[in-house]
Amino acid sequence: MQSRGSSNRLSGLVLRSRLSALMFSMFATIASVYVAGRLWQDAQNRVYLIKELDRVSGQGQSAISVDDTLKIINCREQLKKLYALEMELAAARQEGFVSKYVSERNGTHSKKRLLAVIGIATGFGRKNNRDAIRRAWMRTGAALKKLEDEKGIFVRFVIGRSANRGDSFDRDIDNENRQTNDFIILDNHVEAPEDVSKKAKLFFVQAANSWDAEFYAKVNDDVYVNIDALGLMLSTHLDKPRVYMGCMKSGEVFSEPSQKWYEPDWWKFGNGKSYFRHAYGEIYVISRALAQFISINRSILRTYAHDDVTVGSWFIGLDVKHIHEEKFCCSSGSSGAICAAV
């Protein structure tokens, strides 16, 4: 006959056993739900990715492993984060959190962003023009370097190569450049009167890729520029990210080959035969963003007979601020002009 104590201990053991079984059942149920949920989620991701791959590739069937699925999901998440960071960076720049003169490390040296890169379009047989500009406003030697260091203005003559590569024209330019060190030589451009627009495009491409500046300007080699006044004017437009500046005009489109300013694509400009507004070719300025746009899209940008019309055409459909500046009207002789045509 069992005692009362033995009966109580037996009842306790049975109760604990039932509680343990109940807890185990609960944990097993939770674990089953969790595993099933994860498997369902993985299956859903796999189905989604397979559908996406089918949609993109146009194939009726495709297979993808779980490992590949996870890699693709991870890559997608990283791309989302990268895109978000790029948007934040762009917004910060728009708000002015990037200095106007950004210091950058270049090896062991620190250099500031230039205010302007000025390219003086010149050609073979025009050394007298170049010498006159050097004496009048461009500066030479140490003074040219001082202009870059103190005012942030980089000035060079721009020229291509001879059609007969290495002939006397090329040798003369190379010899002159060894003495003055003030040329940008476009090695992949052949100097020709009918290719001035291509030359302007290549200048902006090379300038944007070689020098970090707020503005890029093209000047003819028969124009004298007040470099100090130009620097002051450009400084007032630093807050404009996409600016196209010059003496704006809209001249006649000449359709006859015998005419001096003949435009082979005259028919593209409508029945009125009048150009859209663009900056006159003696001198015009574009901001860094526009120079970068030209560099990125150089292979698809159309060129016309005249470089000023060509450059103006590239900005017609863009969100660009066109600025008509009387001081850039070099031939007008207006007071306060920063340039003069000779």
Tab-separated table of N, CA, C and O in Angstrom, residues 60-129:
chain	number	residue	atom	x	y	z
A	60	GLY	N	11.335	32.009	-72.140
A	60	GLY	CA	10.175	31.365	-71.524
A	60	GLY	C	10.503	30.638	-70.247
A	60	GLY	O	9.669	30.486	-69.376
A	61	GLN	N	11.737	30.157	-70.114
A	61	GLN	CA	12.123	29.395	-68.944
A	61	GLN	C	13.451	29.900	-68.421
A	61	GLN	O	14.307	30.337	-69.184
A	62	SER	N	13.624	29.867	-67.129
A	62	SER	CA	14.899	30.232	-66.508
A	62	SER	C	14.960	29.586	-65.151
A	62	SER	O	13.944	29.278	-64.546
A	63	ALA	N	16.150	29.362	-64.672
A	63	ALA	CA	16.340	28.746	-63.354
A	63	ALA	C	17.409	29.515	-62.612
A	63	ALA	O	18.381	29.971	-63.207
A	64	ILE	N	17.220	29.631	-61.320
A	64	ILE	CA	18.171	30.393	-60.519
A	64	ILE	C	18.280	29.727	-59.159
A	64	ILE	O	17.269	29.343	-58.561
A	65	SER	N	19.494	29.572	-58.679
A	65	SER	CA	19.696	28.899	-57.403
A	65	SER	C	19.415	29.844	-56.252
A	65	SER	O	19.333	31.066	-56.420
A	66	VAL	N	19.279	29.261	-55.054
A	66	VAL	CA	19.043	30.080	-53.867
A	66	VAL	C	20.228	31.008	-53.621
A	66	VAL	O	20.055	32.183	-53.288
A	67	ASP	N	21.457	30.495	-53.801
A	67	ASP	CA	22.644	31.330	-53.597
A	67	ASP	C	22.655	32.516	-54.546
A	67	ASP	O	22.938	33.657	-54.156
A	68	ASP	N	22.330	32.257	-55.818
A	68	ASP	CA	22.278	33.342	-56.792
A	68	ASP	C	21.177	34.332	-56.443
A	68	ASP	O	21.324	35.546	-56.624
A	69	THR	N	20.067	33.794	-55.954
A	69	THR	CA	18.965	34.664	-55.540
A	69	THR	C	19.408	35.630	-54.457
A	69	THR	O	19.160	36.837	-54.524
A	70	LEU	N	20.075	35.106	-53.449
A	70	LEU	CA	20.532	35.942	-52.345
A	70	LEU	C	21.552	36.969	-52.814
A	70	LEU	O	21.566	38.119	-52.361
A	71	LYS	N	22.431	36.575	-53.752
A	71	LYS	CA	23.419	37.519	-54.284
A	71	LYS	C	22.738	38.668	-55.023
A	71	LYS	O	23.113	39.830	-54.883
A	72	ILE	N	21.729	38.317	-55.825
A	72	ILE	CA	21.022	39.341	-56.579
A	72	ILE	C	20.275	40.289	-55.643
A	72	ILE	O	20.280	41.509	-55.823
A	73	ILE	N	19.641	39.727	-54.615
A	73	ILE	CA	18.938	40.560	-53.640
A	73	ILE	C	19.914	41.511	-52.953
A	73	ILE	O	19.638	42.700	-52.780
A	74	ASN	N	21.081	41.003	-52.576
A	74	ASN	CA	22.090	41.830	-51.923
A	74	ASN	C	22.576	42.943	-52.854
A	74	ASN	O	22.741	44.094	-52.442
A	75	CYS	N	22.804	42.591	-54.124
A	75	CYS	CA	23.243	43.603	-55.090
A	75	CYS	C	22.189	44.686	-55.268
A	75	CYS	O	22.510	45.880	-55.339
A	76	ARG	N	20.913	44.264	-55.314
A	76	ARG	CA	19.850	45.244	-55.469
A	76	ARG	C	19.806	46.205	-54.286
A	76	ARG	O	19.631	47.414	-54.443
A	77	GLU	N	19.992	45.672	-53.093
A	77	GLU	CA	19.985	46.520	-51.903
A	77	GLU	C	21.160	47.495	-51.921
A	77	GLU	O	21.029	48.665	-51.552
A	78	GLN	N	22.326	47.019	-52.350
A	78	GLN	CA	23.500	47.898	-52.420
A	78	GLN	C	23.283	49.011	-53.443
A	78	GLN	O	23.671	50.165	-53.223
A	79	LEU	N	22.664	48.674	-54.578
A	79	LEU	CA	22.384	49.684	-55.592
A	79	LEU	C	21.407	50.737	-55.066
A	79	LEU	O	21.547	51.935	-55.352
A	80	LYS	N	20.415	50.294	-54.287
A	80	LYS	CA	19.472	51.238	-53.690
A	80	LYS	C	20.193	52.198	-52.746
A	80	LYS	O	19.943	53.408	-52.743
A	81	LYS	N	21.102	51.664	-51.934
A	81	LYS	CA	21.844	52.505	-51.002
A	81	LYS	C	22.733	53.495	-51.747
A	81	LYS	O	22.842	54.660	-51.372
A	82	LEU	N	23.401	52.996	-52.824
A	82	LEU	CA	24.265	53.867	-53.619
A	82	LEU	C	23.465	54.985	-54.263
A	82	LEU	O	23.888	56.149	-54.269
A	83	TYR	N	22.306	54.651	-54.804
A	83	TYR	CA	21.456	55.662	-55.432
A	83	TYR	C	21.013	56.702	-54.404
A	83	TYR	O	21.009	57.910	-54.683
A	84	ALA	N	20.658	56.246	-53.201
A	84	ALA	CA	20.241	57.173	-52.149
A	84	ALA	C	21.374	58.122	-51.771
A	84	ALA	O	21.159	59.320	-51.575
A	85	LEU	N	22.595	57.585	-51.672
A	85	LEU	CA	23.745	58.426	-51.341
A	85	LEU	C	24.014	59.451	-52.439
A	85	LEU	O	24.349	60.611	-52.158
A	86	GLU	N	23.872	59.026	-53.701
A	86	GLU	CA	24.083	59.956	-54.815
A	86	GLU	C	23.047	61.084	-54.775
A	86	GLU	O	23.374	62.248	-55.038
A	87	MET	N	21.818	60.756	-54.451
A	87	MET	CA	20.772	61.775	-54.354
A	87	MET	C	21.056	62.745	-53.226
A	87	MET	O	20.878	63.957	-53.363
A	88	GLU	N	21.518	62.220	-52.088
A	88	GLU	CA	21.850	63.088	-50.962
A	88	GLU	C	23.012	64.008	-51.304
A	88	GLU	O	23.018	65.195	-50.948
A	89	LEU	N	24.024	63.456	-52.008
A	89	LEU	CA	25.168	64.268	-52.400
A	89	LEU	C	24.760	65.375	-53.360
A	89	LEU	O	25.188	66.525	-53.235
A	90	ALA	N	23.900	65.036	-54.332
A	90	ALA	CA	23.427	66.041	-55.283
A	90	ALA	C	22.636	67.136	-54.579
A	90	ALA	O	22.782	68.326	-54.880
A	91	ALA	N	21.793	66.728	-53.614
A	91	ALA	CA	21.016	67.715	-52.860
A	91	ALA	C	21.921	68.619	-52.037
A	91	ALA	O	21.702	69.833	-51.946
A	92	ALA	N	22.964	68.037	-51.443
A	92	ALA	CA	23.897	68.839	-50.647
A	92	ALA	C	24.625	69.852	-51.521
A	92	ALA	O	24.808	71.012	-51.136
A	93	ARG	N	25.035	69.429	-52.716
A	93	ARG	CA	25.699	70.361	-53.614
A	93	ARG	C	24.755	71.483	-54.024
A	93	ARG	O	25.141	72.638	-54.112
A	94	GLN	N	23.489	71.132	-54.286
A	94	GLN	CA	22.514	72.129	-54.691
A	94	GLN	C	22.290	73.152	-53.592
A	94	GLN	O	22.024	74.323	-53.861
A	95	GLU	N	22.416	72.716	-52.344
A	95	GLU	CA	22.225	73.602	-51.207
A	95	GLU	C	23.470	74.406	-50.872
A	95	GLU	O	23.463	75.210	-49.947
A	96	GLY	N	24.543	74.174	-51.598
A	96	GLY	CA	25.738	74.975	-51.389
A	96	GLY	C	26.709	74.418	-50.380
A	96	GLY	O	27.564	75.137	-49.867
A	97	PHE	N	26.633	73.133	-50.094
A	97	PHE	CA	27.544	72.541	-49.119
A	97	PHE	C	28.904	72.188	-49.705
A	97	PHE	O	29.756	71.700	-49.016
A	98	VAL	N	29.080	72.414	-51.036
A	98	VAL	CA	30.377	72.222	-51.663
A	98	VAL	C	30.993	73.581	-51.903
A	98	VAL	O	30.354	74.471	-52.451
A	99	SER	N	32.210	73.772	-51.480
A	99	SER	CA	32.873	75.065	-51.605
A	99	SER	C	32.991	75.490	-53.048
A	99	SER	O	33.133	74.676	-53.962
A	100	LYS	N	32.949	76.801	-53.290
A	100	LYS	CA	33.108	77.320	-54.640
A	100	LYS	C	34.484	76.995	-55.187
A	100	LYS	O	34.669	76.850	-56.380
A	101	TYR	N	35.461	76.952	-54.324
A	101	TYR	CA	36.814	76.577	-54.736
A	101	TYR	C	37.225	75.346	-53.939
A	101	TYR	O	37.742	75.453	-52.823
A	102	VAL	N	36.887	74.182	-54.470
A	102	VAL	CA	37.101	72.926	-53.757
A	102	VAL	C	38.574	72.552	-53.796
A	102	VAL	O	39.171	72.454	-54.864
A	103	SER	N	39.156	72.341	-52.620
A	103	SER	CA	40.542	71.887	-52.567
A	103	SER	C	40.586	70.392	-52.784
A	103	SER	O	39.818	69.637	-52.210
A	104	GLU	N	41.485	69.980	-53.649
A	104	GLU	CA	41.616	68.561	-53.952
A	104	GLU	C	43.064	68.153	-53.791
A	104	GLU	O	43.979	68.922	-54.060
A	105	ARG	N	43.239	66.922	-53.390
A	105	ARG	CA	44.586	66.389	-53.267
A	105	ARG	C	45.030	65.820	-54.595
A	105	ARG	O	44.316	65.069	-55.234
A	106	ASN	N	46.209	66.190	-55.012
A	106	ASN	CA	46.775	65.678	-56.256
A	106	ASN	C	48.189	65.212	-55.938
A	106	ASN	O	49.128	65.969	-55.994
A	107	GLY	N	48.310	63.935	-55.594
A	107	GLY	CA	49.601	63.437	-55.139
A	107	GLY	C	49.922	64.066	-53.791
A	107	GLY	O	49.175	63.975	-52.836
A	108	THR	N	51.055	64.774	-53.732
A	108	THR	CA	51.458	65.434	-52.486
A	108	THR	C	51.100	66.917	-52.511
A	108	THR	O	51.415	67.636	-51.588
A	109	HIS	N	50.429	67.372	-53.596
A	109	HIS	CA	50.122	68.784	-53.722
A	109	HIS	C	48.615	69.005	-53.636
A	109	HIS	O	47.824	68.176	-54.045
A	110	SER	N	48.234	70.167	-53.107
A	110	SER	CA	46.838	70.539	-53.035
A	110	SER	C	46.584	71.675	-54.017
A	110	SER	O	47.336	72.639	-54.057
A	111	LYS	N	45.540	71.563	-54.839
A	111	LYS	CA	45.264	72.620	-55.796
A	111	LYS	C	43.800	73.021	-55.708
A	111	LYS	O	42.933	72.223	-55.362
A	112	LYS	N	43.534	74.295	-56.050
A	112	LYS	CA	42.184	74.802	-56.005
A	112	LYS	C	41.544	74.707	-57.377
A	112	LYS	O	42.213	74.691	-58.396
A	113	ARG	N	40.229	74.678	-57.372
A	113	ARG	CA	39.500	74.712	-58.631
A	113	ARG	C	39.726	76.068	-59.279
A	113	ARG	O	39.637	77.111	-58.639
A	114	LEU	N	39.984	76.058	-60.565
A	114	LEU	CA	40.191	77.285	-61.305
A	114	LEU	C	38.879	78.038	-61.463
A	114	LEU	O	37.793	77.450	-61.453
A	115	LEU	N	38.998	79.359	-61.609
A	115	LEU	CA	37.807	80.144	-61.923
A	115	LEU	C	37.415	79.921	-63.383
A	115	LEU	O	36.238	79.728	-63.694
A	116	ALA	N	38.393	79.955	-64.287
A	116	ALA	CA	38.071	79.822	-65.706
A	116	ALA	C	39.239	79.238	-66.488
A	116	ALA	O	40.399	79.485	-66.164
A	117	VAL	N	38.890	78.450	-67.499
A	117	VAL	CA	39.846	78.006	-68.512
A	117	VAL	C	39.450	78.707	-69.811
A	117	VAL	O	38.318	78.567	-70.274
A	118	ILE	N	40.376	79.471	-70.367
A	118	ILE	CA	40.102	80.237	-71.580
A	118	ILE	C	40.919	79.662	-72.727
A	118	ILE	O	42.147	79.591	-72.653
A	119	GLY	N	40.242	79.250	-73.784
A	119	GLY	CA	40.907	78.747	-74.979
A	119	GLY	C	40.818	79.776	-76.095
A	119	GLY	O	39.721	80.201	-76.471
A	120	ILE	N	41.959	80.202	-76.595
A	120	ILE	CA	42.004	81.173	-77.696
A	120	ILE	C	42.172	80.394	-78.993
A	120	ILE	O	43.244	79.838	-79.260
A	121	ALA	N	41.115	80.350	-79.797
A	121	ALA	CA	41.162	79.596	-81.049
A	121	ALA	C	42.086	80.298	-82.043
A	121	ALA	O	41.876	81.466	-82.382
A	122	THR	N	43.103	79.592	-82.485
A	122	THR	CA	44.067	80.153	-83.417
A	122	THR	C	44.342	79.146	-84.527
A	122	THR	O	43.762	78.056	-84.542
A	123	GLY	N	45.205	79.534	-85.466
A	123	GLY	CA	45.476	78.646	-86.588
A	123	GLY	C	46.889	78.809	-87.089
A	123	GLY	O	47.673	79.627	-86.574
A	124	PHE	N	47.232	78.061	-88.124
A	124	PHE	CA	48.559	78.165	-88.722
A	124	PHE	C	48.714	79.535	-89.402
A	124	PHE	O	47.761	80.086	-89.953
A	125	GLY	N	49.921	80.077	-89.335
A	125	GLY	CA	50.192	81.355	-89.978
A	125	GLY	C	49.659	82.555	-89.235
A	125	GLY	O	49.606	83.665	-89.797
A	126	ARG	N	49.273	82.397	-87.979
A	126	ARG	CA	48.709	83.521	-87.212
A	126	ARG	C	49.565	83.844	-85.983
A	126	ARG	O	49.061	84.269	-84.946
A	127	LYS	N	50.856	83.670	-86.128
A	127	LYS	CA	51.762	83.952	-85.016
A	127	LYS	C	51.732	85.424	-84.628
A	127	LYS	O	51.860	85.769	-83.441
A	128	ASN	N	51.569	86.331	-85.606
A	128	ASN	CA	51.509	87.760	-85.285
A	128	ASN	C	50.335	88.057	-84.360
A	128	ASN	O	50.462	88.863	-83.426
A	129	ASN	N	49.199	87.427	-84.628
A	129	ASN	CA	48.042	87.608	-83.735
A	129	ASN	C	48.351	87.103	-82.334
A	129	ASN	O	48.006	87.747	-81.326
